[in-house]
Amino acid sequence: MPNDSADVIIIGGGVVGCAAAYYLAQGGVEVLLVEQHGIGSGASGRSGGGIRQSARVSEEMPLAMASIALFPGLSDQLGADIEYVQAGNLRLVENPEYVEPMQTDIVRQQALGLDVRWLEAEEVREMVPLLKQGSIFGASYCPTDGHVNPFRLTTGFYQAACRIGAKALIGQEARSIRQTDAGGVIVEVGEQTVQTSTVIIAAGAGSRRLCQNLGFNLPLTNLCHESMVTEALPPLFSQMFGVFPSGLYFRQTRHGGIHFGGGTSEQSDIARTTGKNLQATARRITRLMPELLPVNVLRAWSGIDSHTSDKRPIIDYLNENVILASGFSGHGLAVAPIVGRYLAEWITSGKKPELLAPFGYDRFN
Amino acid sequence: MTEIVIVGAGPAGVAAGVTAARAGAQVTLIDEYDRAGGQYFKQPAGSSAAKNFPPLLADNIQKGQDLLAGLSHPNINFLHNTLVWNVTPDRKLSLYSPDGSDELQAQRLIIAGGAYERVMPFPGWTLPGVMTVGGAQLLLKGQAMLAGRRLLLAGTGPLLQLAGVQLLEAGAEIAAIVEIQKPKTLLPYAFKFWRHWDKVGEGVKNQWRLKKAGTPIKFGHTVTRALGEQEVEGAVIARVDDTGQPLAGTEETLDVDTVCLNFGFVPATQLTQLAGCEHRFDSRYGCLVAVANQHMETSQAGIFAVGETRGIGGVDVALLEGRMAGLAAAQQLGYSSDETEQNRQDTLRAWQKARAVVETLGAMFAVKPGLCALATDDVPVCRCEEVTAGEVRAAVRTGVTHLNGLKPWTRVGMGRCQSRICGPIIAQIVAREAALDVKSVGSFTVRPPVKPIPLSAVKDPKGF
Ligand SMILES: Cc1cc2nc3c(=O)[nH]c(=O)nc-3n(C[C@H](O)[C@H](O)[C@H](O)COP(=O)(O)OP(=O)(O)OC[C@H]3O[C@@H](n4cnc5c(N)ncnc54)[C@H](O)[C@@H]3O)c2cc1C
Ligand SMILES: Cc1cc2nc3c(=O)[nH]c(=O)nc-3n(C[C@H](O)[C@H](O)[C@H](O)COP(=O)(O)OP(=O)(O)OC[C@H]3O[C@@H](n4cnc5c(N)ncnc54)[C@H](O)[C@@H]3O)c2cc1C
């Protein structure tokens, strides 16, 4: 006999699970969110905070654009300041060979309806005088991109969901998902069992294992990479930055620290901060902004996200009871609000939202 | 590749270095301070002779100088002003000093990082004039200065009375020493000391000196509040119950301008944690300590942990463990010493005896969970990020069950000290609020750099 029941059980208290809980609860659905460690303890709380549409694969662009449209209203709706800054994303080109490919990519993105344009090096330096002269050869600029405090975004969704009736089990692992003869599902959570008709697997790096238990061997790989933050500085720039081709990204947080990361990732299921990549990352950022050389680094950390081979998430029913929403491939924070909303819509209406079409798991068959 | 690298030039690290060097090994000894000596044998600035200090301090400084004389051995390279900011399990160290930075690969690594003092937050504890007992000792030893005119020493453990005597001898006025433990809880341990009269003798001598000077020692009391707007102008003390919780209605106001705190010590395990060594939770200190065998070797082959890193042991234990590790590391590298099997057995026995004494001391002066009540909701507990106890408690009420889980909700542990100071305190507060034991709420994950260092040093480990 199950100890408890809920209309929908969400496994994972990351930004995707919390957003889904919020939109489901808003629709009057009885949800139970299960999180093994703490809210935001996975990729969500460790992420770079970039909220961008630019540089996405074409299939994901419409979803990202729909998500960005939600961001400006979120702080008010959630009753939590998510520290959203819509000051644009600059993708800096550090190597003249990459100017042309970047410009070609801009044309691709423009054709999808995104407001993105090429800026010459001098135009970029006018916006961000801290960039060293000669360090870049131009940039792609998308003014509607920006950044957010990933902790605040995740806890904001979580608390708002709880206020409108969502329930949660924190510090407890969902150990298994079993379909019953009666057409429902039983989820084993810690020492208890909970009965439901629908389970959302939004377990980030833990999704792969849960899918395997259900007999699905999906091409999900867990990749880990390190980031750092400096001591608080006075406001220096407000944009989100990506660097091409090194993969460096950075932003200045509201608190004042410069948060940066990127570059190499390693396949790993455990987030261990070895410091191995800190040197390369520090080199990259100080090459662009030598004035940061004397600034103190306060700490480094690492995070793991679940990646797919085509860099698009899987958002799909695996069977009549279980929906998977994972494989966000290192850029899931930005799309989480719209994914949460569409998951709720799909479950309550039974109709698949159109923009989710490119994310079926059958594309890997 | 360096043969033996030792982090920490306190009694444990120095003893290890001197022993290994005498056995023939090449030693690199590293400390982030400008002088060797560590906490206990901290040496005065310049060349001030020990004789300028009052008797108790002079004796300590002289003993320190005797020990440190061994550092002149040609096999020892002492890098001072050098912070070890990262260590990997394969013994690669990242160093930072103001004149450059470096990386070292050690064949054997001895971690002797010591301990720091535990403080407990209470209303007014962030006022200028509140400091640690060690801070007051440092002023006295390092700069021959008194921390204040009229002092209150508060907390728990033998250091309070020892420092009290040192400060008295230097001319300070001590309004009171308040010790949270009660005589009735200390008494049952007395029989355990029957073979260690020297320790009892020290304590009795200190009490007698304080008594002669008319300094009240109030057992079963704690400081509950520091008074004043801009700086300390007084302090309130109160009686505590058996859990350490202050009892309403027993408050007493003291006229003091300085409050010195020491609620015991917290072993510094940042480096052993980064090196991936096994740790165990010690409920007496309410935190993790490194695990090592009788050769002081940790679960990571070739990495040794000695002194306070293994659990608060005091100076005698630190010296013994340093020697044992220095010898073991040198032997692993093929050096032999003239130490006989008899010597070795004697050292082992002396060590076991010394550890037994401090185990008892640790139990006598264990952390009291009720002291958390001192940190009322408006009291800042994380000073770096100005997070109050109330904010931590509110986060716990959202379902947080582990220290790392606080980070999405508050900025505790995300500031300059990387939770070194506040971590153990916050663990107590979270455990109490969530009705869990301190062990299960865990600790903040240690990450490099252990202390803030400039980007220039991270970027280029070979000089700037
Ligand atoms: C270092 C880093 C930087 C990033 N930067 C950006 C960025 O700038 N912009 C951007 O858009 N994206 C970024 N991302 C990606 C983004 O963070 C993730 O795609 C997104 O957070 C995924 O959210 P999630 O909810 O799916 O997963 P997670 O946040 O990982 O949440 C999954 C949760 O499920 C829990 N869980 C797992 N298994 C179980 C179980 N069996 N039972 C109970 N609970 C379980 C986990 O504990 C975890 O809390 C970054 C990722 C990383 C690692
Ligand atoms: C204020 C105070 C007073 C004390 N009084 C007494 C007493 O009266 N009697 C007694 O028996 N014990 C006392 N102790 C306990 C004392 O810690 C030990 O007795 C003794 O000093 C321990 O020796 P150690 O070598 O283990 O550590 P320490 O003496 O603490 O030495 C550790 C050294 O490691 C260095 N270090 C740490 N981390 C790094 C890093 N990452 N990079 C570079 N260097 C690093 C530190 O700078 C320090 O010099 C006191 C401790 C304190 C804090």
CSV table of C-alpha atoms in Angstrom, one decimal, chain B residues 142-425:
chain,number,residue,atom,x,y,z
B,142,GLY,CA,53.6,40.1,18.5
B,143,GLN,CA,53.4,43.8,19.4
B,144,ALA,CA,53.7,43.9,23.2
B,145,MET,CA,50.2,45.5,23.4
B,146,LEU,CA,47.3,45.0,25.7
B,147,ALA,CA,44.0,44.4,23.9
B,148,GLY,CA,42.1,46.7,26.3
B,149,ARG,CA,42.0,48.2,29.7
B,150,ARG,CA,39.5,46.0,31.4
B,151,LEU,CA,38.8,42.6,29.9
B,152,LEU,CA,36.2,39.9,30.0
B,153,LEU,CA,37.4,36.4,28.9
B,154,ALA,CA,34.6,34.2,27.9
B,155,GLY,CA,34.1,30.8,26.4
B,156,THR,CA,35.3,27.3,27.4
B,157,GLY,CA,38.5,25.4,27.9
B,158,PRO,CA,41.9,25.7,29.5
B,159,LEU,CA,43.1,28.5,27.3
B,160,LEU,CA,40.9,31.1,29.1
B,161,GLN,CA,42.7,30.7,32.3
B,162,LEU,CA,46.2,30.5,30.8
B,163,ALA,CA,45.6,33.6,28.7
B,164,GLY,CA,44.2,35.2,31.8
B,165,VAL,CA,47.4,34.8,33.7
B,166,GLN,CA,49.5,36.0,30.7
B,167,LEU,CA,47.4,39.1,30.4
B,168,LEU,CA,47.5,39.7,34.2
B,169,GLU,CA,51.2,39.4,34.2
B,170,ALA,CA,51.4,42.0,31.4
B,171,GLY,CA,49.3,44.4,33.4
B,172,ALA,CA,45.8,44.0,32.2
B,173,GLU,CA,42.8,44.2,34.5
B,174,ILE,CA,40.5,41.2,34.1
B,175,ALA,CA,36.9,41.8,35.2
B,176,ALA,CA,36.1,38.1,35.0
B,177,ILE,CA,36.7,34.8,33.3
B,178,VAL,CA,33.5,33.1,32.4
B,179,GLU,CA,33.5,29.4,31.6
B,180,ILE,CA,30.4,27.7,30.4
B,181,GLN,CA,31.2,24.3,32.0
B,182,LYS,CA,30.2,23.7,35.5
B,183,PRO,CA,32.4,22.2,38.2
B,184,LYS,CA,30.0,19.3,38.5
B,185,THR,CA,30.4,18.4,34.9
B,186,LEU,CA,34.2,18.8,35.0
B,187,LEU,CA,34.7,16.7,38.2
B,188,PRO,CA,33.9,13.3,36.8
B,189,TYR,CA,36.8,13.7,34.5
B,190,ALA,CA,39.3,14.4,37.3
B,191,PHE,CA,40.0,10.7,37.9
B,192,LYS,CA,41.1,10.3,34.2
B,193,PHE,CA,43.9,12.7,35.0
B,194,TRP,CA,45.4,10.6,37.8
B,195,ARG,CA,48.4,9.6,35.7
B,196,HIS,CA,48.8,13.1,34.3
B,197,TRP,CA,49.5,15.2,37.3
B,198,ASP,CA,51.5,17.7,35.2
B,199,LYS,CA,48.4,18.8,33.4
B,200,VAL,CA,46.3,19.1,36.5
B,201,GLY,CA,49.2,20.9,38.1
B,202,GLU,CA,49.3,23.5,35.4
B,203,GLY,CA,45.6,24.2,35.7
B,204,VAL,CA,45.7,24.5,39.4
B,205,LYS,CA,48.7,26.8,39.3
B,206,ASN,CA,46.9,29.1,36.9
B,207,GLN,CA,43.7,29.1,39.0
B,208,TRP,CA,45.7,29.9,42.1
B,209,ARG,CA,47.4,32.9,40.4
B,210,LEU,CA,44.1,34.3,39.2
B,211,LYS,CA,42.7,33.9,42.6
B,212,LYS,CA,45.6,35.7,44.2
B,213,ALA,CA,45.0,38.6,41.8
B,214,GLY,CA,41.3,38.6,42.7
B,215,THR,CA,40.1,37.7,39.3
B,216,PRO,CA,36.7,36.0,39.5
B,217,ILE,CA,36.3,32.7,37.6
B,218,LYS,CA,32.6,32.1,37.0
B,219,PHE,CA,31.9,28.5,36.0
B,220,GLY,CA,28.6,27.7,34.4
B,221,HIS,CA,28.3,31.2,32.9
B,222,THR,CA,28.5,32.6,29.4
B,223,VAL,CA,28.7,36.1,27.9
B,224,THR,CA,25.3,36.9,26.4
B,225,ARG,CA,25.7,40.4,25.0
B,226,ALA,CA,28.3,43.0,24.3
B,227,LEU,CA,27.0,46.5,25.1
B,228,GLY,CA,27.9,49.8,23.3
B,229,GLU,CA,27.1,51.7,20.2
B,230,GLN,CA,30.4,52.2,18.4
B,231,GLU,CA,32.6,49.9,20.5
B,232,VAL,CA,32.4,47.7,23.6
B,233,GLU,CA,31.3,49.6,26.7
B,234,GLY,CA,30.2,46.7,28.8
B,235,ALA,CA,29.1,43.1,28.7
B,236,VAL,CA,26.3,41.0,30.0
B,237,ILE,CA,27.0,37.5,31.4
B,238,ALA,CA,24.4,34.9,32.6
B,239,ARG,CA,24.2,31.5,34.1
B,240,VAL,CA,23.7,28.6,31.7
B,241,ASP,CA,21.8,25.3,31.9
B,242,ASP,CA,23.4,21.9,31.2
B,243,THR,CA,23.1,22.4,27.4
B,244,GLY,CA,24.8,25.8,27.5
B,245,GLN,CA,21.6,27.8,27.1
B,246,PRO,CA,21.6,31.0,29.1
B,247,LEU,CA,19.0,31.2,31.9
B,248,ALA,CA,16.7,34.2,31.9
B,249,GLY,CA,16.8,36.3,35.1
B,250,THR,CA,20.5,35.5,35.9
B,251,GLU,CA,22.0,38.3,33.9
B,252,GLU,CA,24.8,40.5,35.3
B,253,THR,CA,26.4,43.5,33.7
B,254,LEU,CA,30.1,44.0,33.8
B,255,ASP,CA,32.0,47.2,33.1
B,256,VAL,CA,34.6,46.2,30.4
B,257,ASP,CA,36.0,47.7,27.2
B,258,THR,CA,37.1,44.4,25.7
B,259,VAL,CA,35.6,40.9,25.4
B,260,CYS,CA,37.9,38.0,24.4
B,261,LEU,CA,36.2,34.8,23.2
B,262,ASN,CA,37.4,31.3,22.9
B,263,PHE,CA,34.9,28.5,22.7
B,264,GLY,CA,37.5,25.9,22.0
B,265,PHE,CA,39.1,25.1,18.6
B,266,VAL,CA,38.2,24.0,15.2
B,267,PRO,CA,40.8,21.8,13.4
B,268,ALA,CA,41.8,23.3,10.0
B,269,THR,CA,41.0,20.5,7.6
B,270,GLN,CA,40.7,22.5,4.4
B,271,LEU,CA,43.9,21.0,2.9
B,272,THR,CA,43.3,17.4,4.0
B,273,GLN,CA,39.8,17.7,2.5
B,274,LEU,CA,41.1,19.0,-0.8
B,275,ALA,CA,43.6,16.2,-0.9
B,276,GLY,CA,40.8,13.7,-0.6
B,277,CYS,CA,41.9,12.3,2.7
B,278,GLU,CA,39.3,10.4,4.8
B,279,HIS,CA,37.8,12.4,7.7
B,280,ARG,CA,35.5,11.6,10.6
B,281,PHE,CA,33.0,13.7,12.4
B,282,ASP,CA,34.1,14.5,16.0
B,283,SER,CA,31.1,15.4,18.1
B,284,ARG,CA,33.2,17.1,20.8
B,285,TYR,CA,34.4,19.7,18.3
B,286,GLY,CA,31.3,19.5,16.2
B,287,CYS,CA,33.3,19.2,13.0
B,288,LEU,CA,35.5,16.9,10.8
B,289,VAL,CA,39.0,15.8,11.7
B,290,ALA,CA,41.4,14.0,9.4
B,291,VAL,CA,41.9,10.3,10.0
B,292,ALA,CA,45.4,8.9,10.1
B,293,ASN,CA,47.2,5.8,11.3
B,294,GLN,CA,50.0,5.6,14.0
B,295,HIS,CA,52.5,6.7,11.4
B,296,MET,CA,50.3,9.7,10.8
B,297,GLU,CA,49.6,8.6,7.2
B,298,THR,CA,46.1,9.4,6.0
B,299,SER,CA,44.0,7.3,3.7
B,300,GLN,CA,45.9,8.9,0.8
B,301,ALA,CA,49.2,7.2,0.4
B,302,GLY,CA,52.1,9.5,1.0
B,303,ILE,CA,50.0,12.2,2.6
B,304,PHE,CA,50.4,12.7,6.4
B,305,ALA,CA,48.3,14.7,8.8
B,306,VAL,CA,49.6,15.9,12.1
B,307,GLY,CA,48.8,18.1,15.0
B,308,GLU,CA,45.5,19.9,15.3
B,309,THR,CA,44.4,18.7,11.9
B,310,ARG,CA,43.8,15.3,13.4
B,311,GLY,CA,41.8,16.7,16.3
B,312,ILE,CA,42.7,19.2,18.9
B,313,GLY,CA,45.8,17.9,20.7
B,314,GLY,CA,47.8,20.8,22.0
B,315,VAL,CA,51.4,21.4,21.8
B,316,ASP,CA,52.8,18.2,23.2
B,317,VAL,CA,50.8,16.1,20.8
B,318,ALA,CA,51.7,18.3,17.9
B,319,LEU,CA,55.4,17.9,18.6
B,320,LEU,CA,55.2,14.2,18.9
B,321,GLU,CA,53.1,13.7,15.9
B,322,GLY,CA,55.4,16.0,13.9
B,323,ARG,CA,58.4,13.9,14.8
B,324,MET,CA,56.6,10.6,14.0
B,325,ALA,CA,55.4,11.8,10.6
B,326,GLY,CA,58.8,13.3,9.7
B,327,LEU,CA,60.4,10.0,10.5
B,328,ALA,CA,57.9,7.9,8.6
B,329,ALA,CA,58.0,10.1,5.5
B,330,ALA,CA,61.8,10.1,5.4
B,331,GLN,CA,61.8,6.3,5.8
B,332,GLN,CA,59.4,5.8,3.0
B,333,LEU,CA,61.9,7.7,0.8
B,334,GLY,CA,64.7,5.3,1.9
B,335,TYR,CA,66.4,7.4,4.6
B,336,SER,CA,67.1,5.8,7.9
B,337,SER,CA,67.5,7.5,11.3
B,338,ASP,CA,69.6,6.6,14.3
B,339,GLU,CA,66.4,6.1,16.3
B,340,THR,CA,66.4,2.7,18.0
B,341,GLU,CA,63.4,0.4,18.2
B,342,GLN,CA,63.3,1.3,21.9
B,343,ASN,CA,63.2,5.1,21.1
B,344,ARG,CA,60.4,4.4,18.7
B,345,GLN,CA,58.3,2.4,21.2
B,346,ASP,CA,58.9,5.2,23.8
B,347,THR,CA,57.7,7.8,21.4
B,348,LEU,CA,54.6,5.7,20.5
B,349,ARG,CA,53.7,5.3,24.2
B,350,ALA,CA,54.3,9.0,25.0
B,351,TRP,CA,52.1,9.8,22.0
B,352,GLN,CA,49.3,7.5,23.1
B,353,LYS,CA,49.5,8.9,26.6
B,354,ALA,CA,49.4,12.5,25.4
B,355,ARG,CA,46.5,11.9,23.0
B,356,ALA,CA,44.6,10.3,25.9
B,357,VAL,CA,45.0,13.4,28.0
B,358,VAL,CA,43.7,15.7,25.3
B,359,GLU,CA,40.9,13.3,24.4
B,360,THR,CA,39.7,13.8,28.0
B,361,LEU,CA,40.2,17.6,27.8
B,362,GLY,CA,38.2,17.6,24.5
B,363,ALA,CA,35.3,15.7,26.2
B,364,MET,CA,35.4,18.1,29.2
B,365,PHE,CA,35.1,21.2,27.1
B,366,ALA,CA,32.9,19.9,24.4
B,367,VAL,CA,30.7,22.1,22.2
B,368,LYS,CA,27.4,23.0,24.0
B,369,PRO,CA,24.4,23.1,21.6
B,370,GLY,CA,22.4,25.4,23.8
B,371,LEU,CA,24.7,28.2,23.1
B,372,CYS,CA,23.0,28.7,19.8
B,373,ALA,CA,20.3,30.4,21.7
B,374,LEU,CA,22.7,33.3,22.1
B,375,ALA,CA,22.4,34.0,18.3
B,376,THR,CA,19.0,35.6,18.3
B,377,ASP,CA,17.4,36.2,14.9
B,378,ASP,CA,18.9,39.6,14.3
B,379,VAL,CA,22.5,38.6,15.1
B,380,PRO,CA,24.8,38.3,12.1
B,381,VAL,CA,26.4,34.8,12.0
B,382,CYS,CA,28.2,35.0,8.6
B,383,ARG,CA,30.2,38.2,9.0
B,384,CYS,CA,31.6,38.2,5.4
B,385,GLU,CA,28.2,38.3,3.9
B,386,GLU,CA,26.3,39.8,6.8
B,387,VAL,CA,23.8,36.9,7.0
B,388,THR,CA,21.8,36.8,10.3
B,389,ALA,CA,20.8,33.8,12.3
B,390,GLY,CA,17.2,34.5,11.5
B,391,GLU,CA,17.9,34.2,7.7
B,392,VAL,CA,19.6,30.9,8.3
B,393,ARG,CA,16.7,29.7,10.4
B,394,ALA,CA,14.2,30.8,7.7
B,395,ALA,CA,16.2,28.8,5.1
B,396,VAL,CA,16.0,25.8,7.3
B,397,ARG,CA,12.2,26.1,7.4
B,398,THR,CA,12.1,25.8,3.6
B,399,GLY,CA,13.4,22.3,4.0
B,400,VAL,CA,17.2,22.7,4.0
B,401,THR,CA,18.8,19.7,5.8
B,402,HIS,CA,22.4,20.1,4.8
B,403,LEU,CA,24.8,23.1,5.1
B,404,ASN,CA,25.5,23.2,1.3
B,405,GLY,CA,21.7,23.5,0.9
B,406,LEU,CA,21.7,26.9,2.5
B,407,LYS,CA,23.6,28.5,-0.4
B,408,PRO,CA,20.6,28.9,-2.8
B,409,TRP,CA,18.8,30.7,0.0
B,410,THR,CA,21.3,32.9,1.8
B,411,ARG,CA,24.9,33.9,1.0
B,412,VAL,CA,26.3,32.1,4.1
B,413,GLY,CA,29.7,30.6,3.4
B,414,MET,CA,30.1,32.4,0.1
B,415,GLY,CA,32.3,35.2,1.3
B,416,ARG,CA,36.0,35.7,1.9
B,417,CYS,CA,36.4,33.2,4.8
B,418,GLN,CA,34.7,30.4,2.7
B,419,SER,CA,32.8,29.4,5.9
B,420,ARG,CA,36.0,28.7,7.8
B,421,ILE,CA,34.8,30.9,10.7
B,422,CYS,CA,31.0,30.6,10.4
B,423,GLY,CA,30.7,27.0,9.2
B,424,PRO,CA,30.8,25.2,12.5
B,425,ILE,CA,28.5,27.8,14.1
